[in-house]
Coordinates of C-alpha atoms and ligand atoms in Angstrom, one line a residue:
X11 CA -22.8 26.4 18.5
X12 CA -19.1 25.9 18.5
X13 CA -16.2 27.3 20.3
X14 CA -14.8 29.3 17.2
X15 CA -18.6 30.7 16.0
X16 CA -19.4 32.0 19.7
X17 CA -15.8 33.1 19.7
X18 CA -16.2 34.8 17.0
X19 CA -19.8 36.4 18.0
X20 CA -18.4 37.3 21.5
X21 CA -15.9 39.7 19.7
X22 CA -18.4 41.2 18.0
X23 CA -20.3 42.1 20.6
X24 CA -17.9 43.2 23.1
X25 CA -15.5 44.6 21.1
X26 CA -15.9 48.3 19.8
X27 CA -12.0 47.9 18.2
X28 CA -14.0 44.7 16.1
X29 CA -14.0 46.4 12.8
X30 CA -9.9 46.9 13.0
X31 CA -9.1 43.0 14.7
X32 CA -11.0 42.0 11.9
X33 CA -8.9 44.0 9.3
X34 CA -6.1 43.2 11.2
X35 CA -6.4 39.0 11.0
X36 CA -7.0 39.7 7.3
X37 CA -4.0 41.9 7.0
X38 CA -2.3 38.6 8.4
X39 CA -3.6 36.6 4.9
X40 CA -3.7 39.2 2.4
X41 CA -1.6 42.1 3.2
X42 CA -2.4 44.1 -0.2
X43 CA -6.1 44.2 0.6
X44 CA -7.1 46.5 3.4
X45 CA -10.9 47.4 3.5
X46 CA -11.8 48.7 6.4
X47 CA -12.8 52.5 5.8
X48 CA -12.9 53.9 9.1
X49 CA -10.4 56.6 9.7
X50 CA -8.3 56.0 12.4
X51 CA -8.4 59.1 14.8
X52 CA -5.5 60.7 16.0
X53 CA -5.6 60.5 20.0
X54 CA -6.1 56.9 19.4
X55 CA -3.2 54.8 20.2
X56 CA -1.9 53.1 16.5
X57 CA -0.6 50.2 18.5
X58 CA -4.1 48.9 19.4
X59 CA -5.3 48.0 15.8
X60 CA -2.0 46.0 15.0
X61 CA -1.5 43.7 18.5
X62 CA -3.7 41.5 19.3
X63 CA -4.5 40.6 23.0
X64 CA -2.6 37.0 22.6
X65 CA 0.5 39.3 22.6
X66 CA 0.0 41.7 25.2
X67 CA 1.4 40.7 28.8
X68 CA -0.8 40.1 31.2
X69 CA -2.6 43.0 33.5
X70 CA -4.5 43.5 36.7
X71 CA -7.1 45.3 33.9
X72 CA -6.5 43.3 30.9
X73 CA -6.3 39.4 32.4
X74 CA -10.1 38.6 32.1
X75 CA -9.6 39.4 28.2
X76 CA -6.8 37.1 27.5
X77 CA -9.2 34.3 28.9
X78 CA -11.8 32.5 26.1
X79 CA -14.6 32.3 28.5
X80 CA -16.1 29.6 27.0
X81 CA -13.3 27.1 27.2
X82 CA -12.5 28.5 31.0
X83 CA -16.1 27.3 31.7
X84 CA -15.9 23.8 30.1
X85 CA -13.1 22.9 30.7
X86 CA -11.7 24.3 34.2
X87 CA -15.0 25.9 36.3
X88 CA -17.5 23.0 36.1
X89 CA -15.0 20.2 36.3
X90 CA -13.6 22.1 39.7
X91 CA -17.2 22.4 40.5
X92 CA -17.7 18.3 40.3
X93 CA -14.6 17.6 41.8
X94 CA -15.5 19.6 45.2
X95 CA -19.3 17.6 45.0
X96 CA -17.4 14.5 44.3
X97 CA -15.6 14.4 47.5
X98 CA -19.0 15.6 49.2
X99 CA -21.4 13.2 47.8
X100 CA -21.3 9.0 48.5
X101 CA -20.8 7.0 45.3
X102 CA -23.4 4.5 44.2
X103 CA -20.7 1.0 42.7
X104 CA -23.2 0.8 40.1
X105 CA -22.5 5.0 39.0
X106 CA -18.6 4.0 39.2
X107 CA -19.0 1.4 36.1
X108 CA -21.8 3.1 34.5
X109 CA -19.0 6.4 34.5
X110 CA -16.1 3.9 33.5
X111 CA -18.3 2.7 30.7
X112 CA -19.5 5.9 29.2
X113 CA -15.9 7.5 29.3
X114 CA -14.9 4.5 26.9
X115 CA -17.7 5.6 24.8
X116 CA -16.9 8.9 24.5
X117 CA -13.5 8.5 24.2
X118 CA -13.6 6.1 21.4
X119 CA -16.6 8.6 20.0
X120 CA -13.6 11.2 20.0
X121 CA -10.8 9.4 18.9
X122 CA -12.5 7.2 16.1
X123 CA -14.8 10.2 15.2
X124 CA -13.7 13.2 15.3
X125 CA -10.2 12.4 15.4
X126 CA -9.6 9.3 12.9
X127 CA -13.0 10.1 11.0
X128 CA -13.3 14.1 10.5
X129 CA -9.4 15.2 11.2
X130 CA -8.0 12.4 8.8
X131 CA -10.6 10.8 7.1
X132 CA -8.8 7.3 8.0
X133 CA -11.7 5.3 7.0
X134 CA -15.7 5.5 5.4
X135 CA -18.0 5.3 8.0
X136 CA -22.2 4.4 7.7
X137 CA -24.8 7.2 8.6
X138 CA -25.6 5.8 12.2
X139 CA -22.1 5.3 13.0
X140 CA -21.4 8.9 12.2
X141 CA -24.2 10.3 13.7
X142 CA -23.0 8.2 17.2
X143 CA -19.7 9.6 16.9
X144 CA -21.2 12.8 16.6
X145 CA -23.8 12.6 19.1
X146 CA -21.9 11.5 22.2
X147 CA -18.4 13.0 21.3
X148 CA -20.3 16.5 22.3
X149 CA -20.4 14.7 25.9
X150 CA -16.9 15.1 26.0
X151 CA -17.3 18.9 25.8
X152 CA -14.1 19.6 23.4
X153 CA -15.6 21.5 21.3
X154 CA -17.8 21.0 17.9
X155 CA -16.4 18.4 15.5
X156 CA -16.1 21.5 13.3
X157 CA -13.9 23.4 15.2
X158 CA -12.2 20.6 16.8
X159 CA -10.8 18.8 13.6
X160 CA -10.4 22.2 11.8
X161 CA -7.7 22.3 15.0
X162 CA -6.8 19.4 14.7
X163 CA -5.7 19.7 11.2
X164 CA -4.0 22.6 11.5
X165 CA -1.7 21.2 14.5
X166 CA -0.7 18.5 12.1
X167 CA 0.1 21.0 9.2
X168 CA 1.8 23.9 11.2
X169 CA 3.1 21.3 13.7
X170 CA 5.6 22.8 16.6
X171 CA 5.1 27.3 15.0
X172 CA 2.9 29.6 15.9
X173 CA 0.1 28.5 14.1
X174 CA -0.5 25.4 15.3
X175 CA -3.2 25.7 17.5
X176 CA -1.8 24.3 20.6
X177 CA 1.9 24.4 20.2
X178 CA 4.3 22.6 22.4
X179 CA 6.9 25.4 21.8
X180 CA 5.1 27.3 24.2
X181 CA 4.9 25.0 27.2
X182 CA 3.5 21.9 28.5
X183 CA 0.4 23.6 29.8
X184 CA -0.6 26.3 27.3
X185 CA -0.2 22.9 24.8
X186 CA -2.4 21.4 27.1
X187 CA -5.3 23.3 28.4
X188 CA -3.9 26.7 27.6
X189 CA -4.7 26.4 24.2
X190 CA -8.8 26.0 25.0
X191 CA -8.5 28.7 28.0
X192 CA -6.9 31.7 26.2
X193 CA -7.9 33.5 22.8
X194 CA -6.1 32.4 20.5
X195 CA -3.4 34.9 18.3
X196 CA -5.5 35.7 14.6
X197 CA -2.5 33.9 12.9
X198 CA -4.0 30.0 14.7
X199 CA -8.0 31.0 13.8
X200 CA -6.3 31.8 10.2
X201 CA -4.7 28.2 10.1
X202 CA -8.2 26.7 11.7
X203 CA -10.1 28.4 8.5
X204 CA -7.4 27.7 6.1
X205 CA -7.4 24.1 7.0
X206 CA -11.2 23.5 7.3
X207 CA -11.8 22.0 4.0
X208 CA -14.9 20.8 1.9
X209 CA -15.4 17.5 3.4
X210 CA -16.1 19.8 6.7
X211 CA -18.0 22.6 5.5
X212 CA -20.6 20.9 3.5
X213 CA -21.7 18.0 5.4
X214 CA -25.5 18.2 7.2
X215 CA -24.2 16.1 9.9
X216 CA -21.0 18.2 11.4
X217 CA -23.4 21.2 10.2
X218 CA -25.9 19.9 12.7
X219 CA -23.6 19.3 15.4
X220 CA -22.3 22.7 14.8
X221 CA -25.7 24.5 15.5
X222 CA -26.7 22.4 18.0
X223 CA -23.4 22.2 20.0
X224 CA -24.5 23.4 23.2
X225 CA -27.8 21.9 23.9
X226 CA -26.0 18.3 22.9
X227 CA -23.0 18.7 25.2
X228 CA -25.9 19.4 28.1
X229 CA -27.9 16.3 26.9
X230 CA -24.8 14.1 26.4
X231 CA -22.6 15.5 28.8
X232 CA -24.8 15.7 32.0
X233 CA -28.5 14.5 31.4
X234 CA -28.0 11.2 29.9
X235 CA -25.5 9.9 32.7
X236 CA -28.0 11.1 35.2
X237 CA -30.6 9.9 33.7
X238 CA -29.3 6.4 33.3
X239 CA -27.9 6.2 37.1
X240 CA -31.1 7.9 38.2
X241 CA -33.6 5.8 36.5
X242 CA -31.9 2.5 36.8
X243 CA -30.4 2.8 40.6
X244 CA -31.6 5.8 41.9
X245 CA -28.5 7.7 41.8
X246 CA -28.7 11.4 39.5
X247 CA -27.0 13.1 41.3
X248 CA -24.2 10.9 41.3
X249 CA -24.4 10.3 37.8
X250 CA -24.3 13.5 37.1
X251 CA -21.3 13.9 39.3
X252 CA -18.7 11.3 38.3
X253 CA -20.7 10.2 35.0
X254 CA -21.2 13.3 33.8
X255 CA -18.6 16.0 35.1
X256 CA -15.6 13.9 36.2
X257 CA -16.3 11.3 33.3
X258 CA -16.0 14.6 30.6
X259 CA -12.9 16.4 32.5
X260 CA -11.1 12.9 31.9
X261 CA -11.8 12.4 28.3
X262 CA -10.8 16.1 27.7
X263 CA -7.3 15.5 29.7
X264 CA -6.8 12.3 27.9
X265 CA -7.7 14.5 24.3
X266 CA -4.9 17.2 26.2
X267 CA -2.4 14.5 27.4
X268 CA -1.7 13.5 23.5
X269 CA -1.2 17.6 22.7
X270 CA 1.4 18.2 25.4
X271 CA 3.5 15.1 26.9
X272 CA 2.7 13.4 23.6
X273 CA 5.5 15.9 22.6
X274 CA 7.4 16.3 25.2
X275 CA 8.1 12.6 26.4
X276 CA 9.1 9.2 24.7
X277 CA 11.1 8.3 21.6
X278 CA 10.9 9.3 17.5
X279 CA 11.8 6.0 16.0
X280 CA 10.3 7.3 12.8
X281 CA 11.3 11.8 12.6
X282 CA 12.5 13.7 14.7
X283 CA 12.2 17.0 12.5
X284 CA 8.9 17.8 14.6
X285 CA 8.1 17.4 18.6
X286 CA 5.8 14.2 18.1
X287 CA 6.6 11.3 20.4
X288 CA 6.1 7.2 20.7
X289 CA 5.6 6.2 24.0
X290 CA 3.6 3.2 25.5
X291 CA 2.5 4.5 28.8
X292 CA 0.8 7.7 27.3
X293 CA -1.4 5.0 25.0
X294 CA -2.9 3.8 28.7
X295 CA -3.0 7.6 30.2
X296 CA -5.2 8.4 26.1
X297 CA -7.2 5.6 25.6
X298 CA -4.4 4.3 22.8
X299 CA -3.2 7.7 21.4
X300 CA -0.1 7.3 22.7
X301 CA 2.2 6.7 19.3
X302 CA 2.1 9.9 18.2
X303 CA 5.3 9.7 16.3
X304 CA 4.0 7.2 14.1
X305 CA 0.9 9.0 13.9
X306 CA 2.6 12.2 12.9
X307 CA 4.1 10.1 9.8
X308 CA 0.7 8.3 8.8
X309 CA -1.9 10.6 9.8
X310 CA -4.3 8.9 7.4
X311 CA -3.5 5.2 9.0
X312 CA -6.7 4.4 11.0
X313 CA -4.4 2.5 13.6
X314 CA -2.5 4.6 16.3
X315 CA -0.7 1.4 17.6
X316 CA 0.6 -1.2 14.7
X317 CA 1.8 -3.7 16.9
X318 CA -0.8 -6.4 18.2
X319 CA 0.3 -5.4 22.1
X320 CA -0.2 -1.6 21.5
X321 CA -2.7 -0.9 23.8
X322 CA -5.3 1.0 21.1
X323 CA -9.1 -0.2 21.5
X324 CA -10.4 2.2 19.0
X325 CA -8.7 0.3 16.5
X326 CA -10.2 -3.2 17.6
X327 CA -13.6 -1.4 17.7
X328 CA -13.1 -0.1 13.9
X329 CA -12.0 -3.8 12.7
X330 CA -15.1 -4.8 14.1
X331 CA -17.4 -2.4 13.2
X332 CA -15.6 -3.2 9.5
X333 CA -16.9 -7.0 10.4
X334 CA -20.3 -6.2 10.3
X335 CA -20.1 -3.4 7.6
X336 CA -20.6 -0.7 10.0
X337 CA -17.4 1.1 8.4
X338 CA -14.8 0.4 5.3
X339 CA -12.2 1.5 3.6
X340 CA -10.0 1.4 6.7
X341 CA -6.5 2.9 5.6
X342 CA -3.5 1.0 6.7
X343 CA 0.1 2.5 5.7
X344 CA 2.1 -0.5 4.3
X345 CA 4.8 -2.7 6.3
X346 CA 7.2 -1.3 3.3
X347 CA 6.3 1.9 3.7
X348 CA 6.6 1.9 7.5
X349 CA 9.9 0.2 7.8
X350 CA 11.4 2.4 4.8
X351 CA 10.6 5.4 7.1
X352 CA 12.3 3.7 9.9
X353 CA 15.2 2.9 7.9
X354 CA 15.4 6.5 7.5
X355 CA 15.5 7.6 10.2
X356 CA 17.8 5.3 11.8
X357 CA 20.1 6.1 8.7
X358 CA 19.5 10.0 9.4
X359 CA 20.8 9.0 13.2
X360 CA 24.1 6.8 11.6
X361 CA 24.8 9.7 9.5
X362 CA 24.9 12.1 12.5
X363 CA 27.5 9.7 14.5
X364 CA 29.2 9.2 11.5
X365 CA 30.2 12.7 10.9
X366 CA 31.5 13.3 14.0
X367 CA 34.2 10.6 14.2
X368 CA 37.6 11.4 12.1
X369 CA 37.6 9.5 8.7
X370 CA 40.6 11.3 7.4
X371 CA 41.5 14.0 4.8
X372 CA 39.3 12.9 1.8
X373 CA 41.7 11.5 -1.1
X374 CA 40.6 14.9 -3.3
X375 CA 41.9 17.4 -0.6
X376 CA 45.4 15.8 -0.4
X377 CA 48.4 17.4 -2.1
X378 CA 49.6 15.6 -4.4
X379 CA 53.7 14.8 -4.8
X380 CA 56.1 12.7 -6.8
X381 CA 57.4 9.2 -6.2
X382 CA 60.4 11.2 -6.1
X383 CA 59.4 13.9 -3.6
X384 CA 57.8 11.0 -1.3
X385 CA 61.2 9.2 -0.7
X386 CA 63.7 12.1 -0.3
X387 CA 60.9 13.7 2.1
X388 CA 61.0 10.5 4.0
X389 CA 64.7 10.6 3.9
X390 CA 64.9 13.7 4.9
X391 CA 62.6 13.8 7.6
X392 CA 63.4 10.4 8.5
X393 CA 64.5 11.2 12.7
X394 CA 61.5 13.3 12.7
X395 CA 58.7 11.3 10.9
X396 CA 57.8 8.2 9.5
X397 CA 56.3 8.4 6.1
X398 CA 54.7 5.4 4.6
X399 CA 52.6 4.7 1.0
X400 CA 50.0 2.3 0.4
X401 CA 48.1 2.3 -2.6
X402 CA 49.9 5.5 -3.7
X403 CA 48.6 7.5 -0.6
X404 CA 51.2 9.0 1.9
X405 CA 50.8 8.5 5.7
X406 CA 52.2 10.1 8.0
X407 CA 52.3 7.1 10.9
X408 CA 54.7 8.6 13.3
X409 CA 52.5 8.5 16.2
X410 CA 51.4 5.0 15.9
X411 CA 55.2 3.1 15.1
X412 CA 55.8 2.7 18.8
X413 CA 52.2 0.9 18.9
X414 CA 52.2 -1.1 16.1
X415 CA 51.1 -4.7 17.3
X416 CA 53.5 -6.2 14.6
X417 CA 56.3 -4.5 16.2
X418 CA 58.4 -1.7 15.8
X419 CA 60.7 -3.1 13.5
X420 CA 58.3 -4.5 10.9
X421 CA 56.8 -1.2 10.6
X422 CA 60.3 0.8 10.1
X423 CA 61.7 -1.5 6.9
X424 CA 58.4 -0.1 5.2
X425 CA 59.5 3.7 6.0
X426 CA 60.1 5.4 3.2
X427 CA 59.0 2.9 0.4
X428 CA 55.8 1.5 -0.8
X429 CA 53.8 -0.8 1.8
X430 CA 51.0 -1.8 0.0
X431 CA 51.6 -5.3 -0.5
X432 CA 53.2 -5.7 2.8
X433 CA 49.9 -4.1 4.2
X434 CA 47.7 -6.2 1.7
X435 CA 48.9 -9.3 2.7
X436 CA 52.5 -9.9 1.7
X437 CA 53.1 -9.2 5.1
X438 CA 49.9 -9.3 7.1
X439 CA 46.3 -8.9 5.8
X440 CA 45.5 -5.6 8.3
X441 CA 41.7 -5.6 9.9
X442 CA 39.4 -3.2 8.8
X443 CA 40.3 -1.1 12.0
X444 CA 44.1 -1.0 10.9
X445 CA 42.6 0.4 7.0
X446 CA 40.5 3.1 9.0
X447 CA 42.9 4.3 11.5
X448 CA 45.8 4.4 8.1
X449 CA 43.6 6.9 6.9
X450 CA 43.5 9.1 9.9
X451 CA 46.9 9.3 9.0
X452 CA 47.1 10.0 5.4
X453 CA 49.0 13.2 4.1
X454 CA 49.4 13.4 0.1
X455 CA 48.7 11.3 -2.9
X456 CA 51.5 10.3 -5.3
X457 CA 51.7 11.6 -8.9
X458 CA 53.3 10.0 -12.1
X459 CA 52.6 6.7 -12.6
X460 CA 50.7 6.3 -9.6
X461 CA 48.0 8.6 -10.6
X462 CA 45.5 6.7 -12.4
X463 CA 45.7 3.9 -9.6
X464 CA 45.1 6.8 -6.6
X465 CA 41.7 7.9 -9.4
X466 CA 40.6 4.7 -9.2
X467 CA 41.0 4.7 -5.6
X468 CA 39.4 7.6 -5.1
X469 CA 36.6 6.8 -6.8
X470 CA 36.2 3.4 -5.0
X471 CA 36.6 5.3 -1.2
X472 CA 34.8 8.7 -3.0
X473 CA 32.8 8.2 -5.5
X474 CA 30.3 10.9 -6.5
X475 CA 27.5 8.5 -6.1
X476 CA 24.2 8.9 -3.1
X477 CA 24.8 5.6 -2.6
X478 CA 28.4 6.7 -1.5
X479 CA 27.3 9.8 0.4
X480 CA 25.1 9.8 3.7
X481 CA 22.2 12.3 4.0
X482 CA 24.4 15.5 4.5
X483 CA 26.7 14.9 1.6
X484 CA 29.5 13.7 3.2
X485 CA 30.7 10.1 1.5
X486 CA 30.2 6.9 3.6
X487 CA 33.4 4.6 4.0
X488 CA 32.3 1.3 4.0
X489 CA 34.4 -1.5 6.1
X490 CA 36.3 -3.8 3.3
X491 CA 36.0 -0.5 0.9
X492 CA 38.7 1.3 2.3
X493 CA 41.2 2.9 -0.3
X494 CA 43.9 1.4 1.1
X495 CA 42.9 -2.0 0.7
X496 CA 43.8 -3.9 -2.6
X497 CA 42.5 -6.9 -3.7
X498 CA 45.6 -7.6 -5.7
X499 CA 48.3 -5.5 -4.5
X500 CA 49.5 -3.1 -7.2
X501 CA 53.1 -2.1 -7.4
X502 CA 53.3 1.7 -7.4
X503 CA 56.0 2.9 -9.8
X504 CA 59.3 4.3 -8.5
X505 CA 57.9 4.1 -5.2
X506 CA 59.1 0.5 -4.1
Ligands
ZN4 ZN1 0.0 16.5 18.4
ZN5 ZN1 -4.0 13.6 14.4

């Protein structure tokens, strides 16, 4: 029986408020519909039938109900209970590699079933391959494939809010072990059911496992390791010990270590919209479940590492299980498709440093003056400020005559008049560093005869094309693309 149906069952039993938490979690789905008849009585306390325990602070008189017994057993009790035996009891070397051995099996029985198999349906696998996964993944004691990949699935869809199951938003070890220790809020066992689908519900196998949940994890979990130490080298009880207890706390903290530092530490080269990280140690601390960025962006990819040196052996053991047509159908994202999303990303990231470094007043919010204007403004102004056009856009370049690497001089017979050959070429072909640090300094646009020729220039620094504009709208300014730069300098009328 699984975590969620005992769950369930245990409310129902010990709870005399069951009738309202039930209407409540429904009232969380379908707020119109409220069926529960009972009238509620006036000396009871409304507040009861609305919060659930998951949101009441913890008491001296309410802390045993926060806890989901179950998990608190599986996952915390008897593991503590073998790790004070295993420092009491001598280890046979024979029970160290038989426990070494069976935690690769039932990690890859975990990861290849009930995470790449039932959670993403990443592949097609055979009958006895599916009833291997589902046989010895119990001996990791996680919880039925059921209510595991139910979870599962609903961590991937509700990623990082309150309904994902085991959240990193609140804290590195409620997304760890919290999670399977504490009853969950009614909004999580809503995602769980919401995201159980077909392929779950009506298949005799997870069915099976389901029903049958308990006595397998015994069988799996602790007779068969020590049986095989005690039959073969005399050794059940440590077989039972490390083989058994230790060997199932480690695959569960490796299933753990991808929920919580898999989104708290290494890089997103692919999104960074949700907590999912990349990061090469964690794929040796979860038996190669350590790119969870990637996996976060192709769920449905039966590989967790795509690189030849990512350290992932449940993907070597699907390609050759494929070999001998164990399993087919293995999904792999493309190379396009992969790189596209990375090429993405890594424009999402330019985009950001882009916006914050000064590009200049766009062309379109400049005022806009007359040839005329320009050069009696320059005159006028001409102790205070040094006005300059090129390409029919006024800069203001007062701060920047005393630094001009041409000198002082060359830049002061421009004042005034129209620079764009000189700027262009005539004079000195400027870098594309000169172009972008002109446009800091631009001030107005010049009207009359200039104005088709600042349009066009607009349009070639401005244009109202995506292609043109970066991810949050704002245009992209190219080096060599530069309004101010002209391929065959134009003579701006009046200006010169
Ligand atoms: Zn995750
Ligand atoms: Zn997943």
């Amino acid at each position: 029986m699984s975590h969620l149906r005992k769950h369930h069952q245990k409310e129902r039993a010990g709870s005399p408020l069951k009738n309202e938490i039930t209407s409540s979690s429904s009232l969380q789905s379908n707020p119109p519909t409220i069926k529960s008849t009972r009238k509620i009585s006036k000396k009871e306390p409304q507040h009861i039938f609305r919060r659930h325990i998951s949101e009441s602070s913890w008491t001296l008189w309410n802390w045993y109900r926060h806890l989901y017994w179950v998990g608190v057993l599986t996952t915390v009790l008897i593991p503590l209970t073998g790790l004070y035996f295993a420092f009491k009891i001598e280890i046979h070397p024979y029970t160290i590699y038989w426990s070494f051995f069976y935690y690769c099996l039932s990690s890859t029985c975990v990861i290849a079933g009930y995470h790449r198999l039932w959670a993403h349906r990443s592949f097609i696998a055979s009958y006895p391959i599916q009833f291997f996964y589902a046989f010895f993944g119990a001996s990791a004691g996680i919880g039925s494939i059921k209510w595991w990949a139910s979870s599962h699935r609903a961590h991937h869809r509700y990623s990082d809010t309150e309904k994902d199951p085991h959240t990193i938003r609140k804290g590195f070890v409620y997304s760890h072990i919290g999670w399977m220790t504490l009853r969950p809020h009614p909004k999580v066992k809503n995602s769980m059911k919401e995201c159980l689908g077909d392929d779950l519900i009506d298949n005799t196998l997870i069915d099976w496992q389901e029903k049958n949940y308990n006595e397998l994890l015994i069988l799996t979990g602790l007779m068969i390791p020590s049986f095989i130490s005690g039959i073969f080298w005399n050794d059940y009880v440590g077989g039972l010990i490390f083989a058994g207890i230790i060997r199932g706390a480690l695959v569960q903290h490796t299933t753990f270590t991808v929920n919580s530092l898999g989104h708290l530490i290494g890089t997103q080269p692919f999104d960074d919209k949700k907590s999912s990280r990349n990061n090469w140690f964690l794929s040796w601390l979860t038996f190669g479940e350590g790119n969870n960025n990637f996996h976060y962006e192709f769920s449905a990819d039966f590989r967790n590492g795509i690189h030849w040196y990512d350290f992932d052996p449940v993907k070597f053991h699907l390609i050759i299980l494929e070999k001998f047509k164990l399993v087919k159908n293995l999904y792999r994202a493309s190379n396009s498709s992969i790189n596209q999303c990375l090429l993405q990303h890594q424009q999402k990231l330019i985009d950001k440093r882009r916006a914050k470094l000064n590009w200049g007043v766009p062309i379109d919010q400049l005022p806009i003056i007359s040839p005329e204007e320009f050069r009696k403004w320059a005159k006028d102004e001409s102790h205070n400020r040094a006005l300059i056009a090129v390409a029919g856009i006024v800069h203001d370049v007062t701060p920047f005559v005393d630094d001009h690497p041409g000198g002082i001089a060359l830049i002061k017979t421009s004042i005034g008049k129209d620079a764009t050959s000189a700027f262009n070429g005539a004079v000195y072909d400027h870098s594309t560093a000169a172009h972008n640090l002109l446009a800091t300094m631009r001030i107005a646009v010049l009207s009359g005869g200039t104005e088709e020729i600042v349009w066009k220039q607009q349009q070639q620094e401005n244009k109202d094309v995506p292609l043109k504009q970066d991810s949050t709208g704002q245009k992209i300014v190219r080096g060599g693309e530069q309004a101010t730069i002209i391929k065959k300098p134009l003579r701006t009328a009046g200006a010169a």
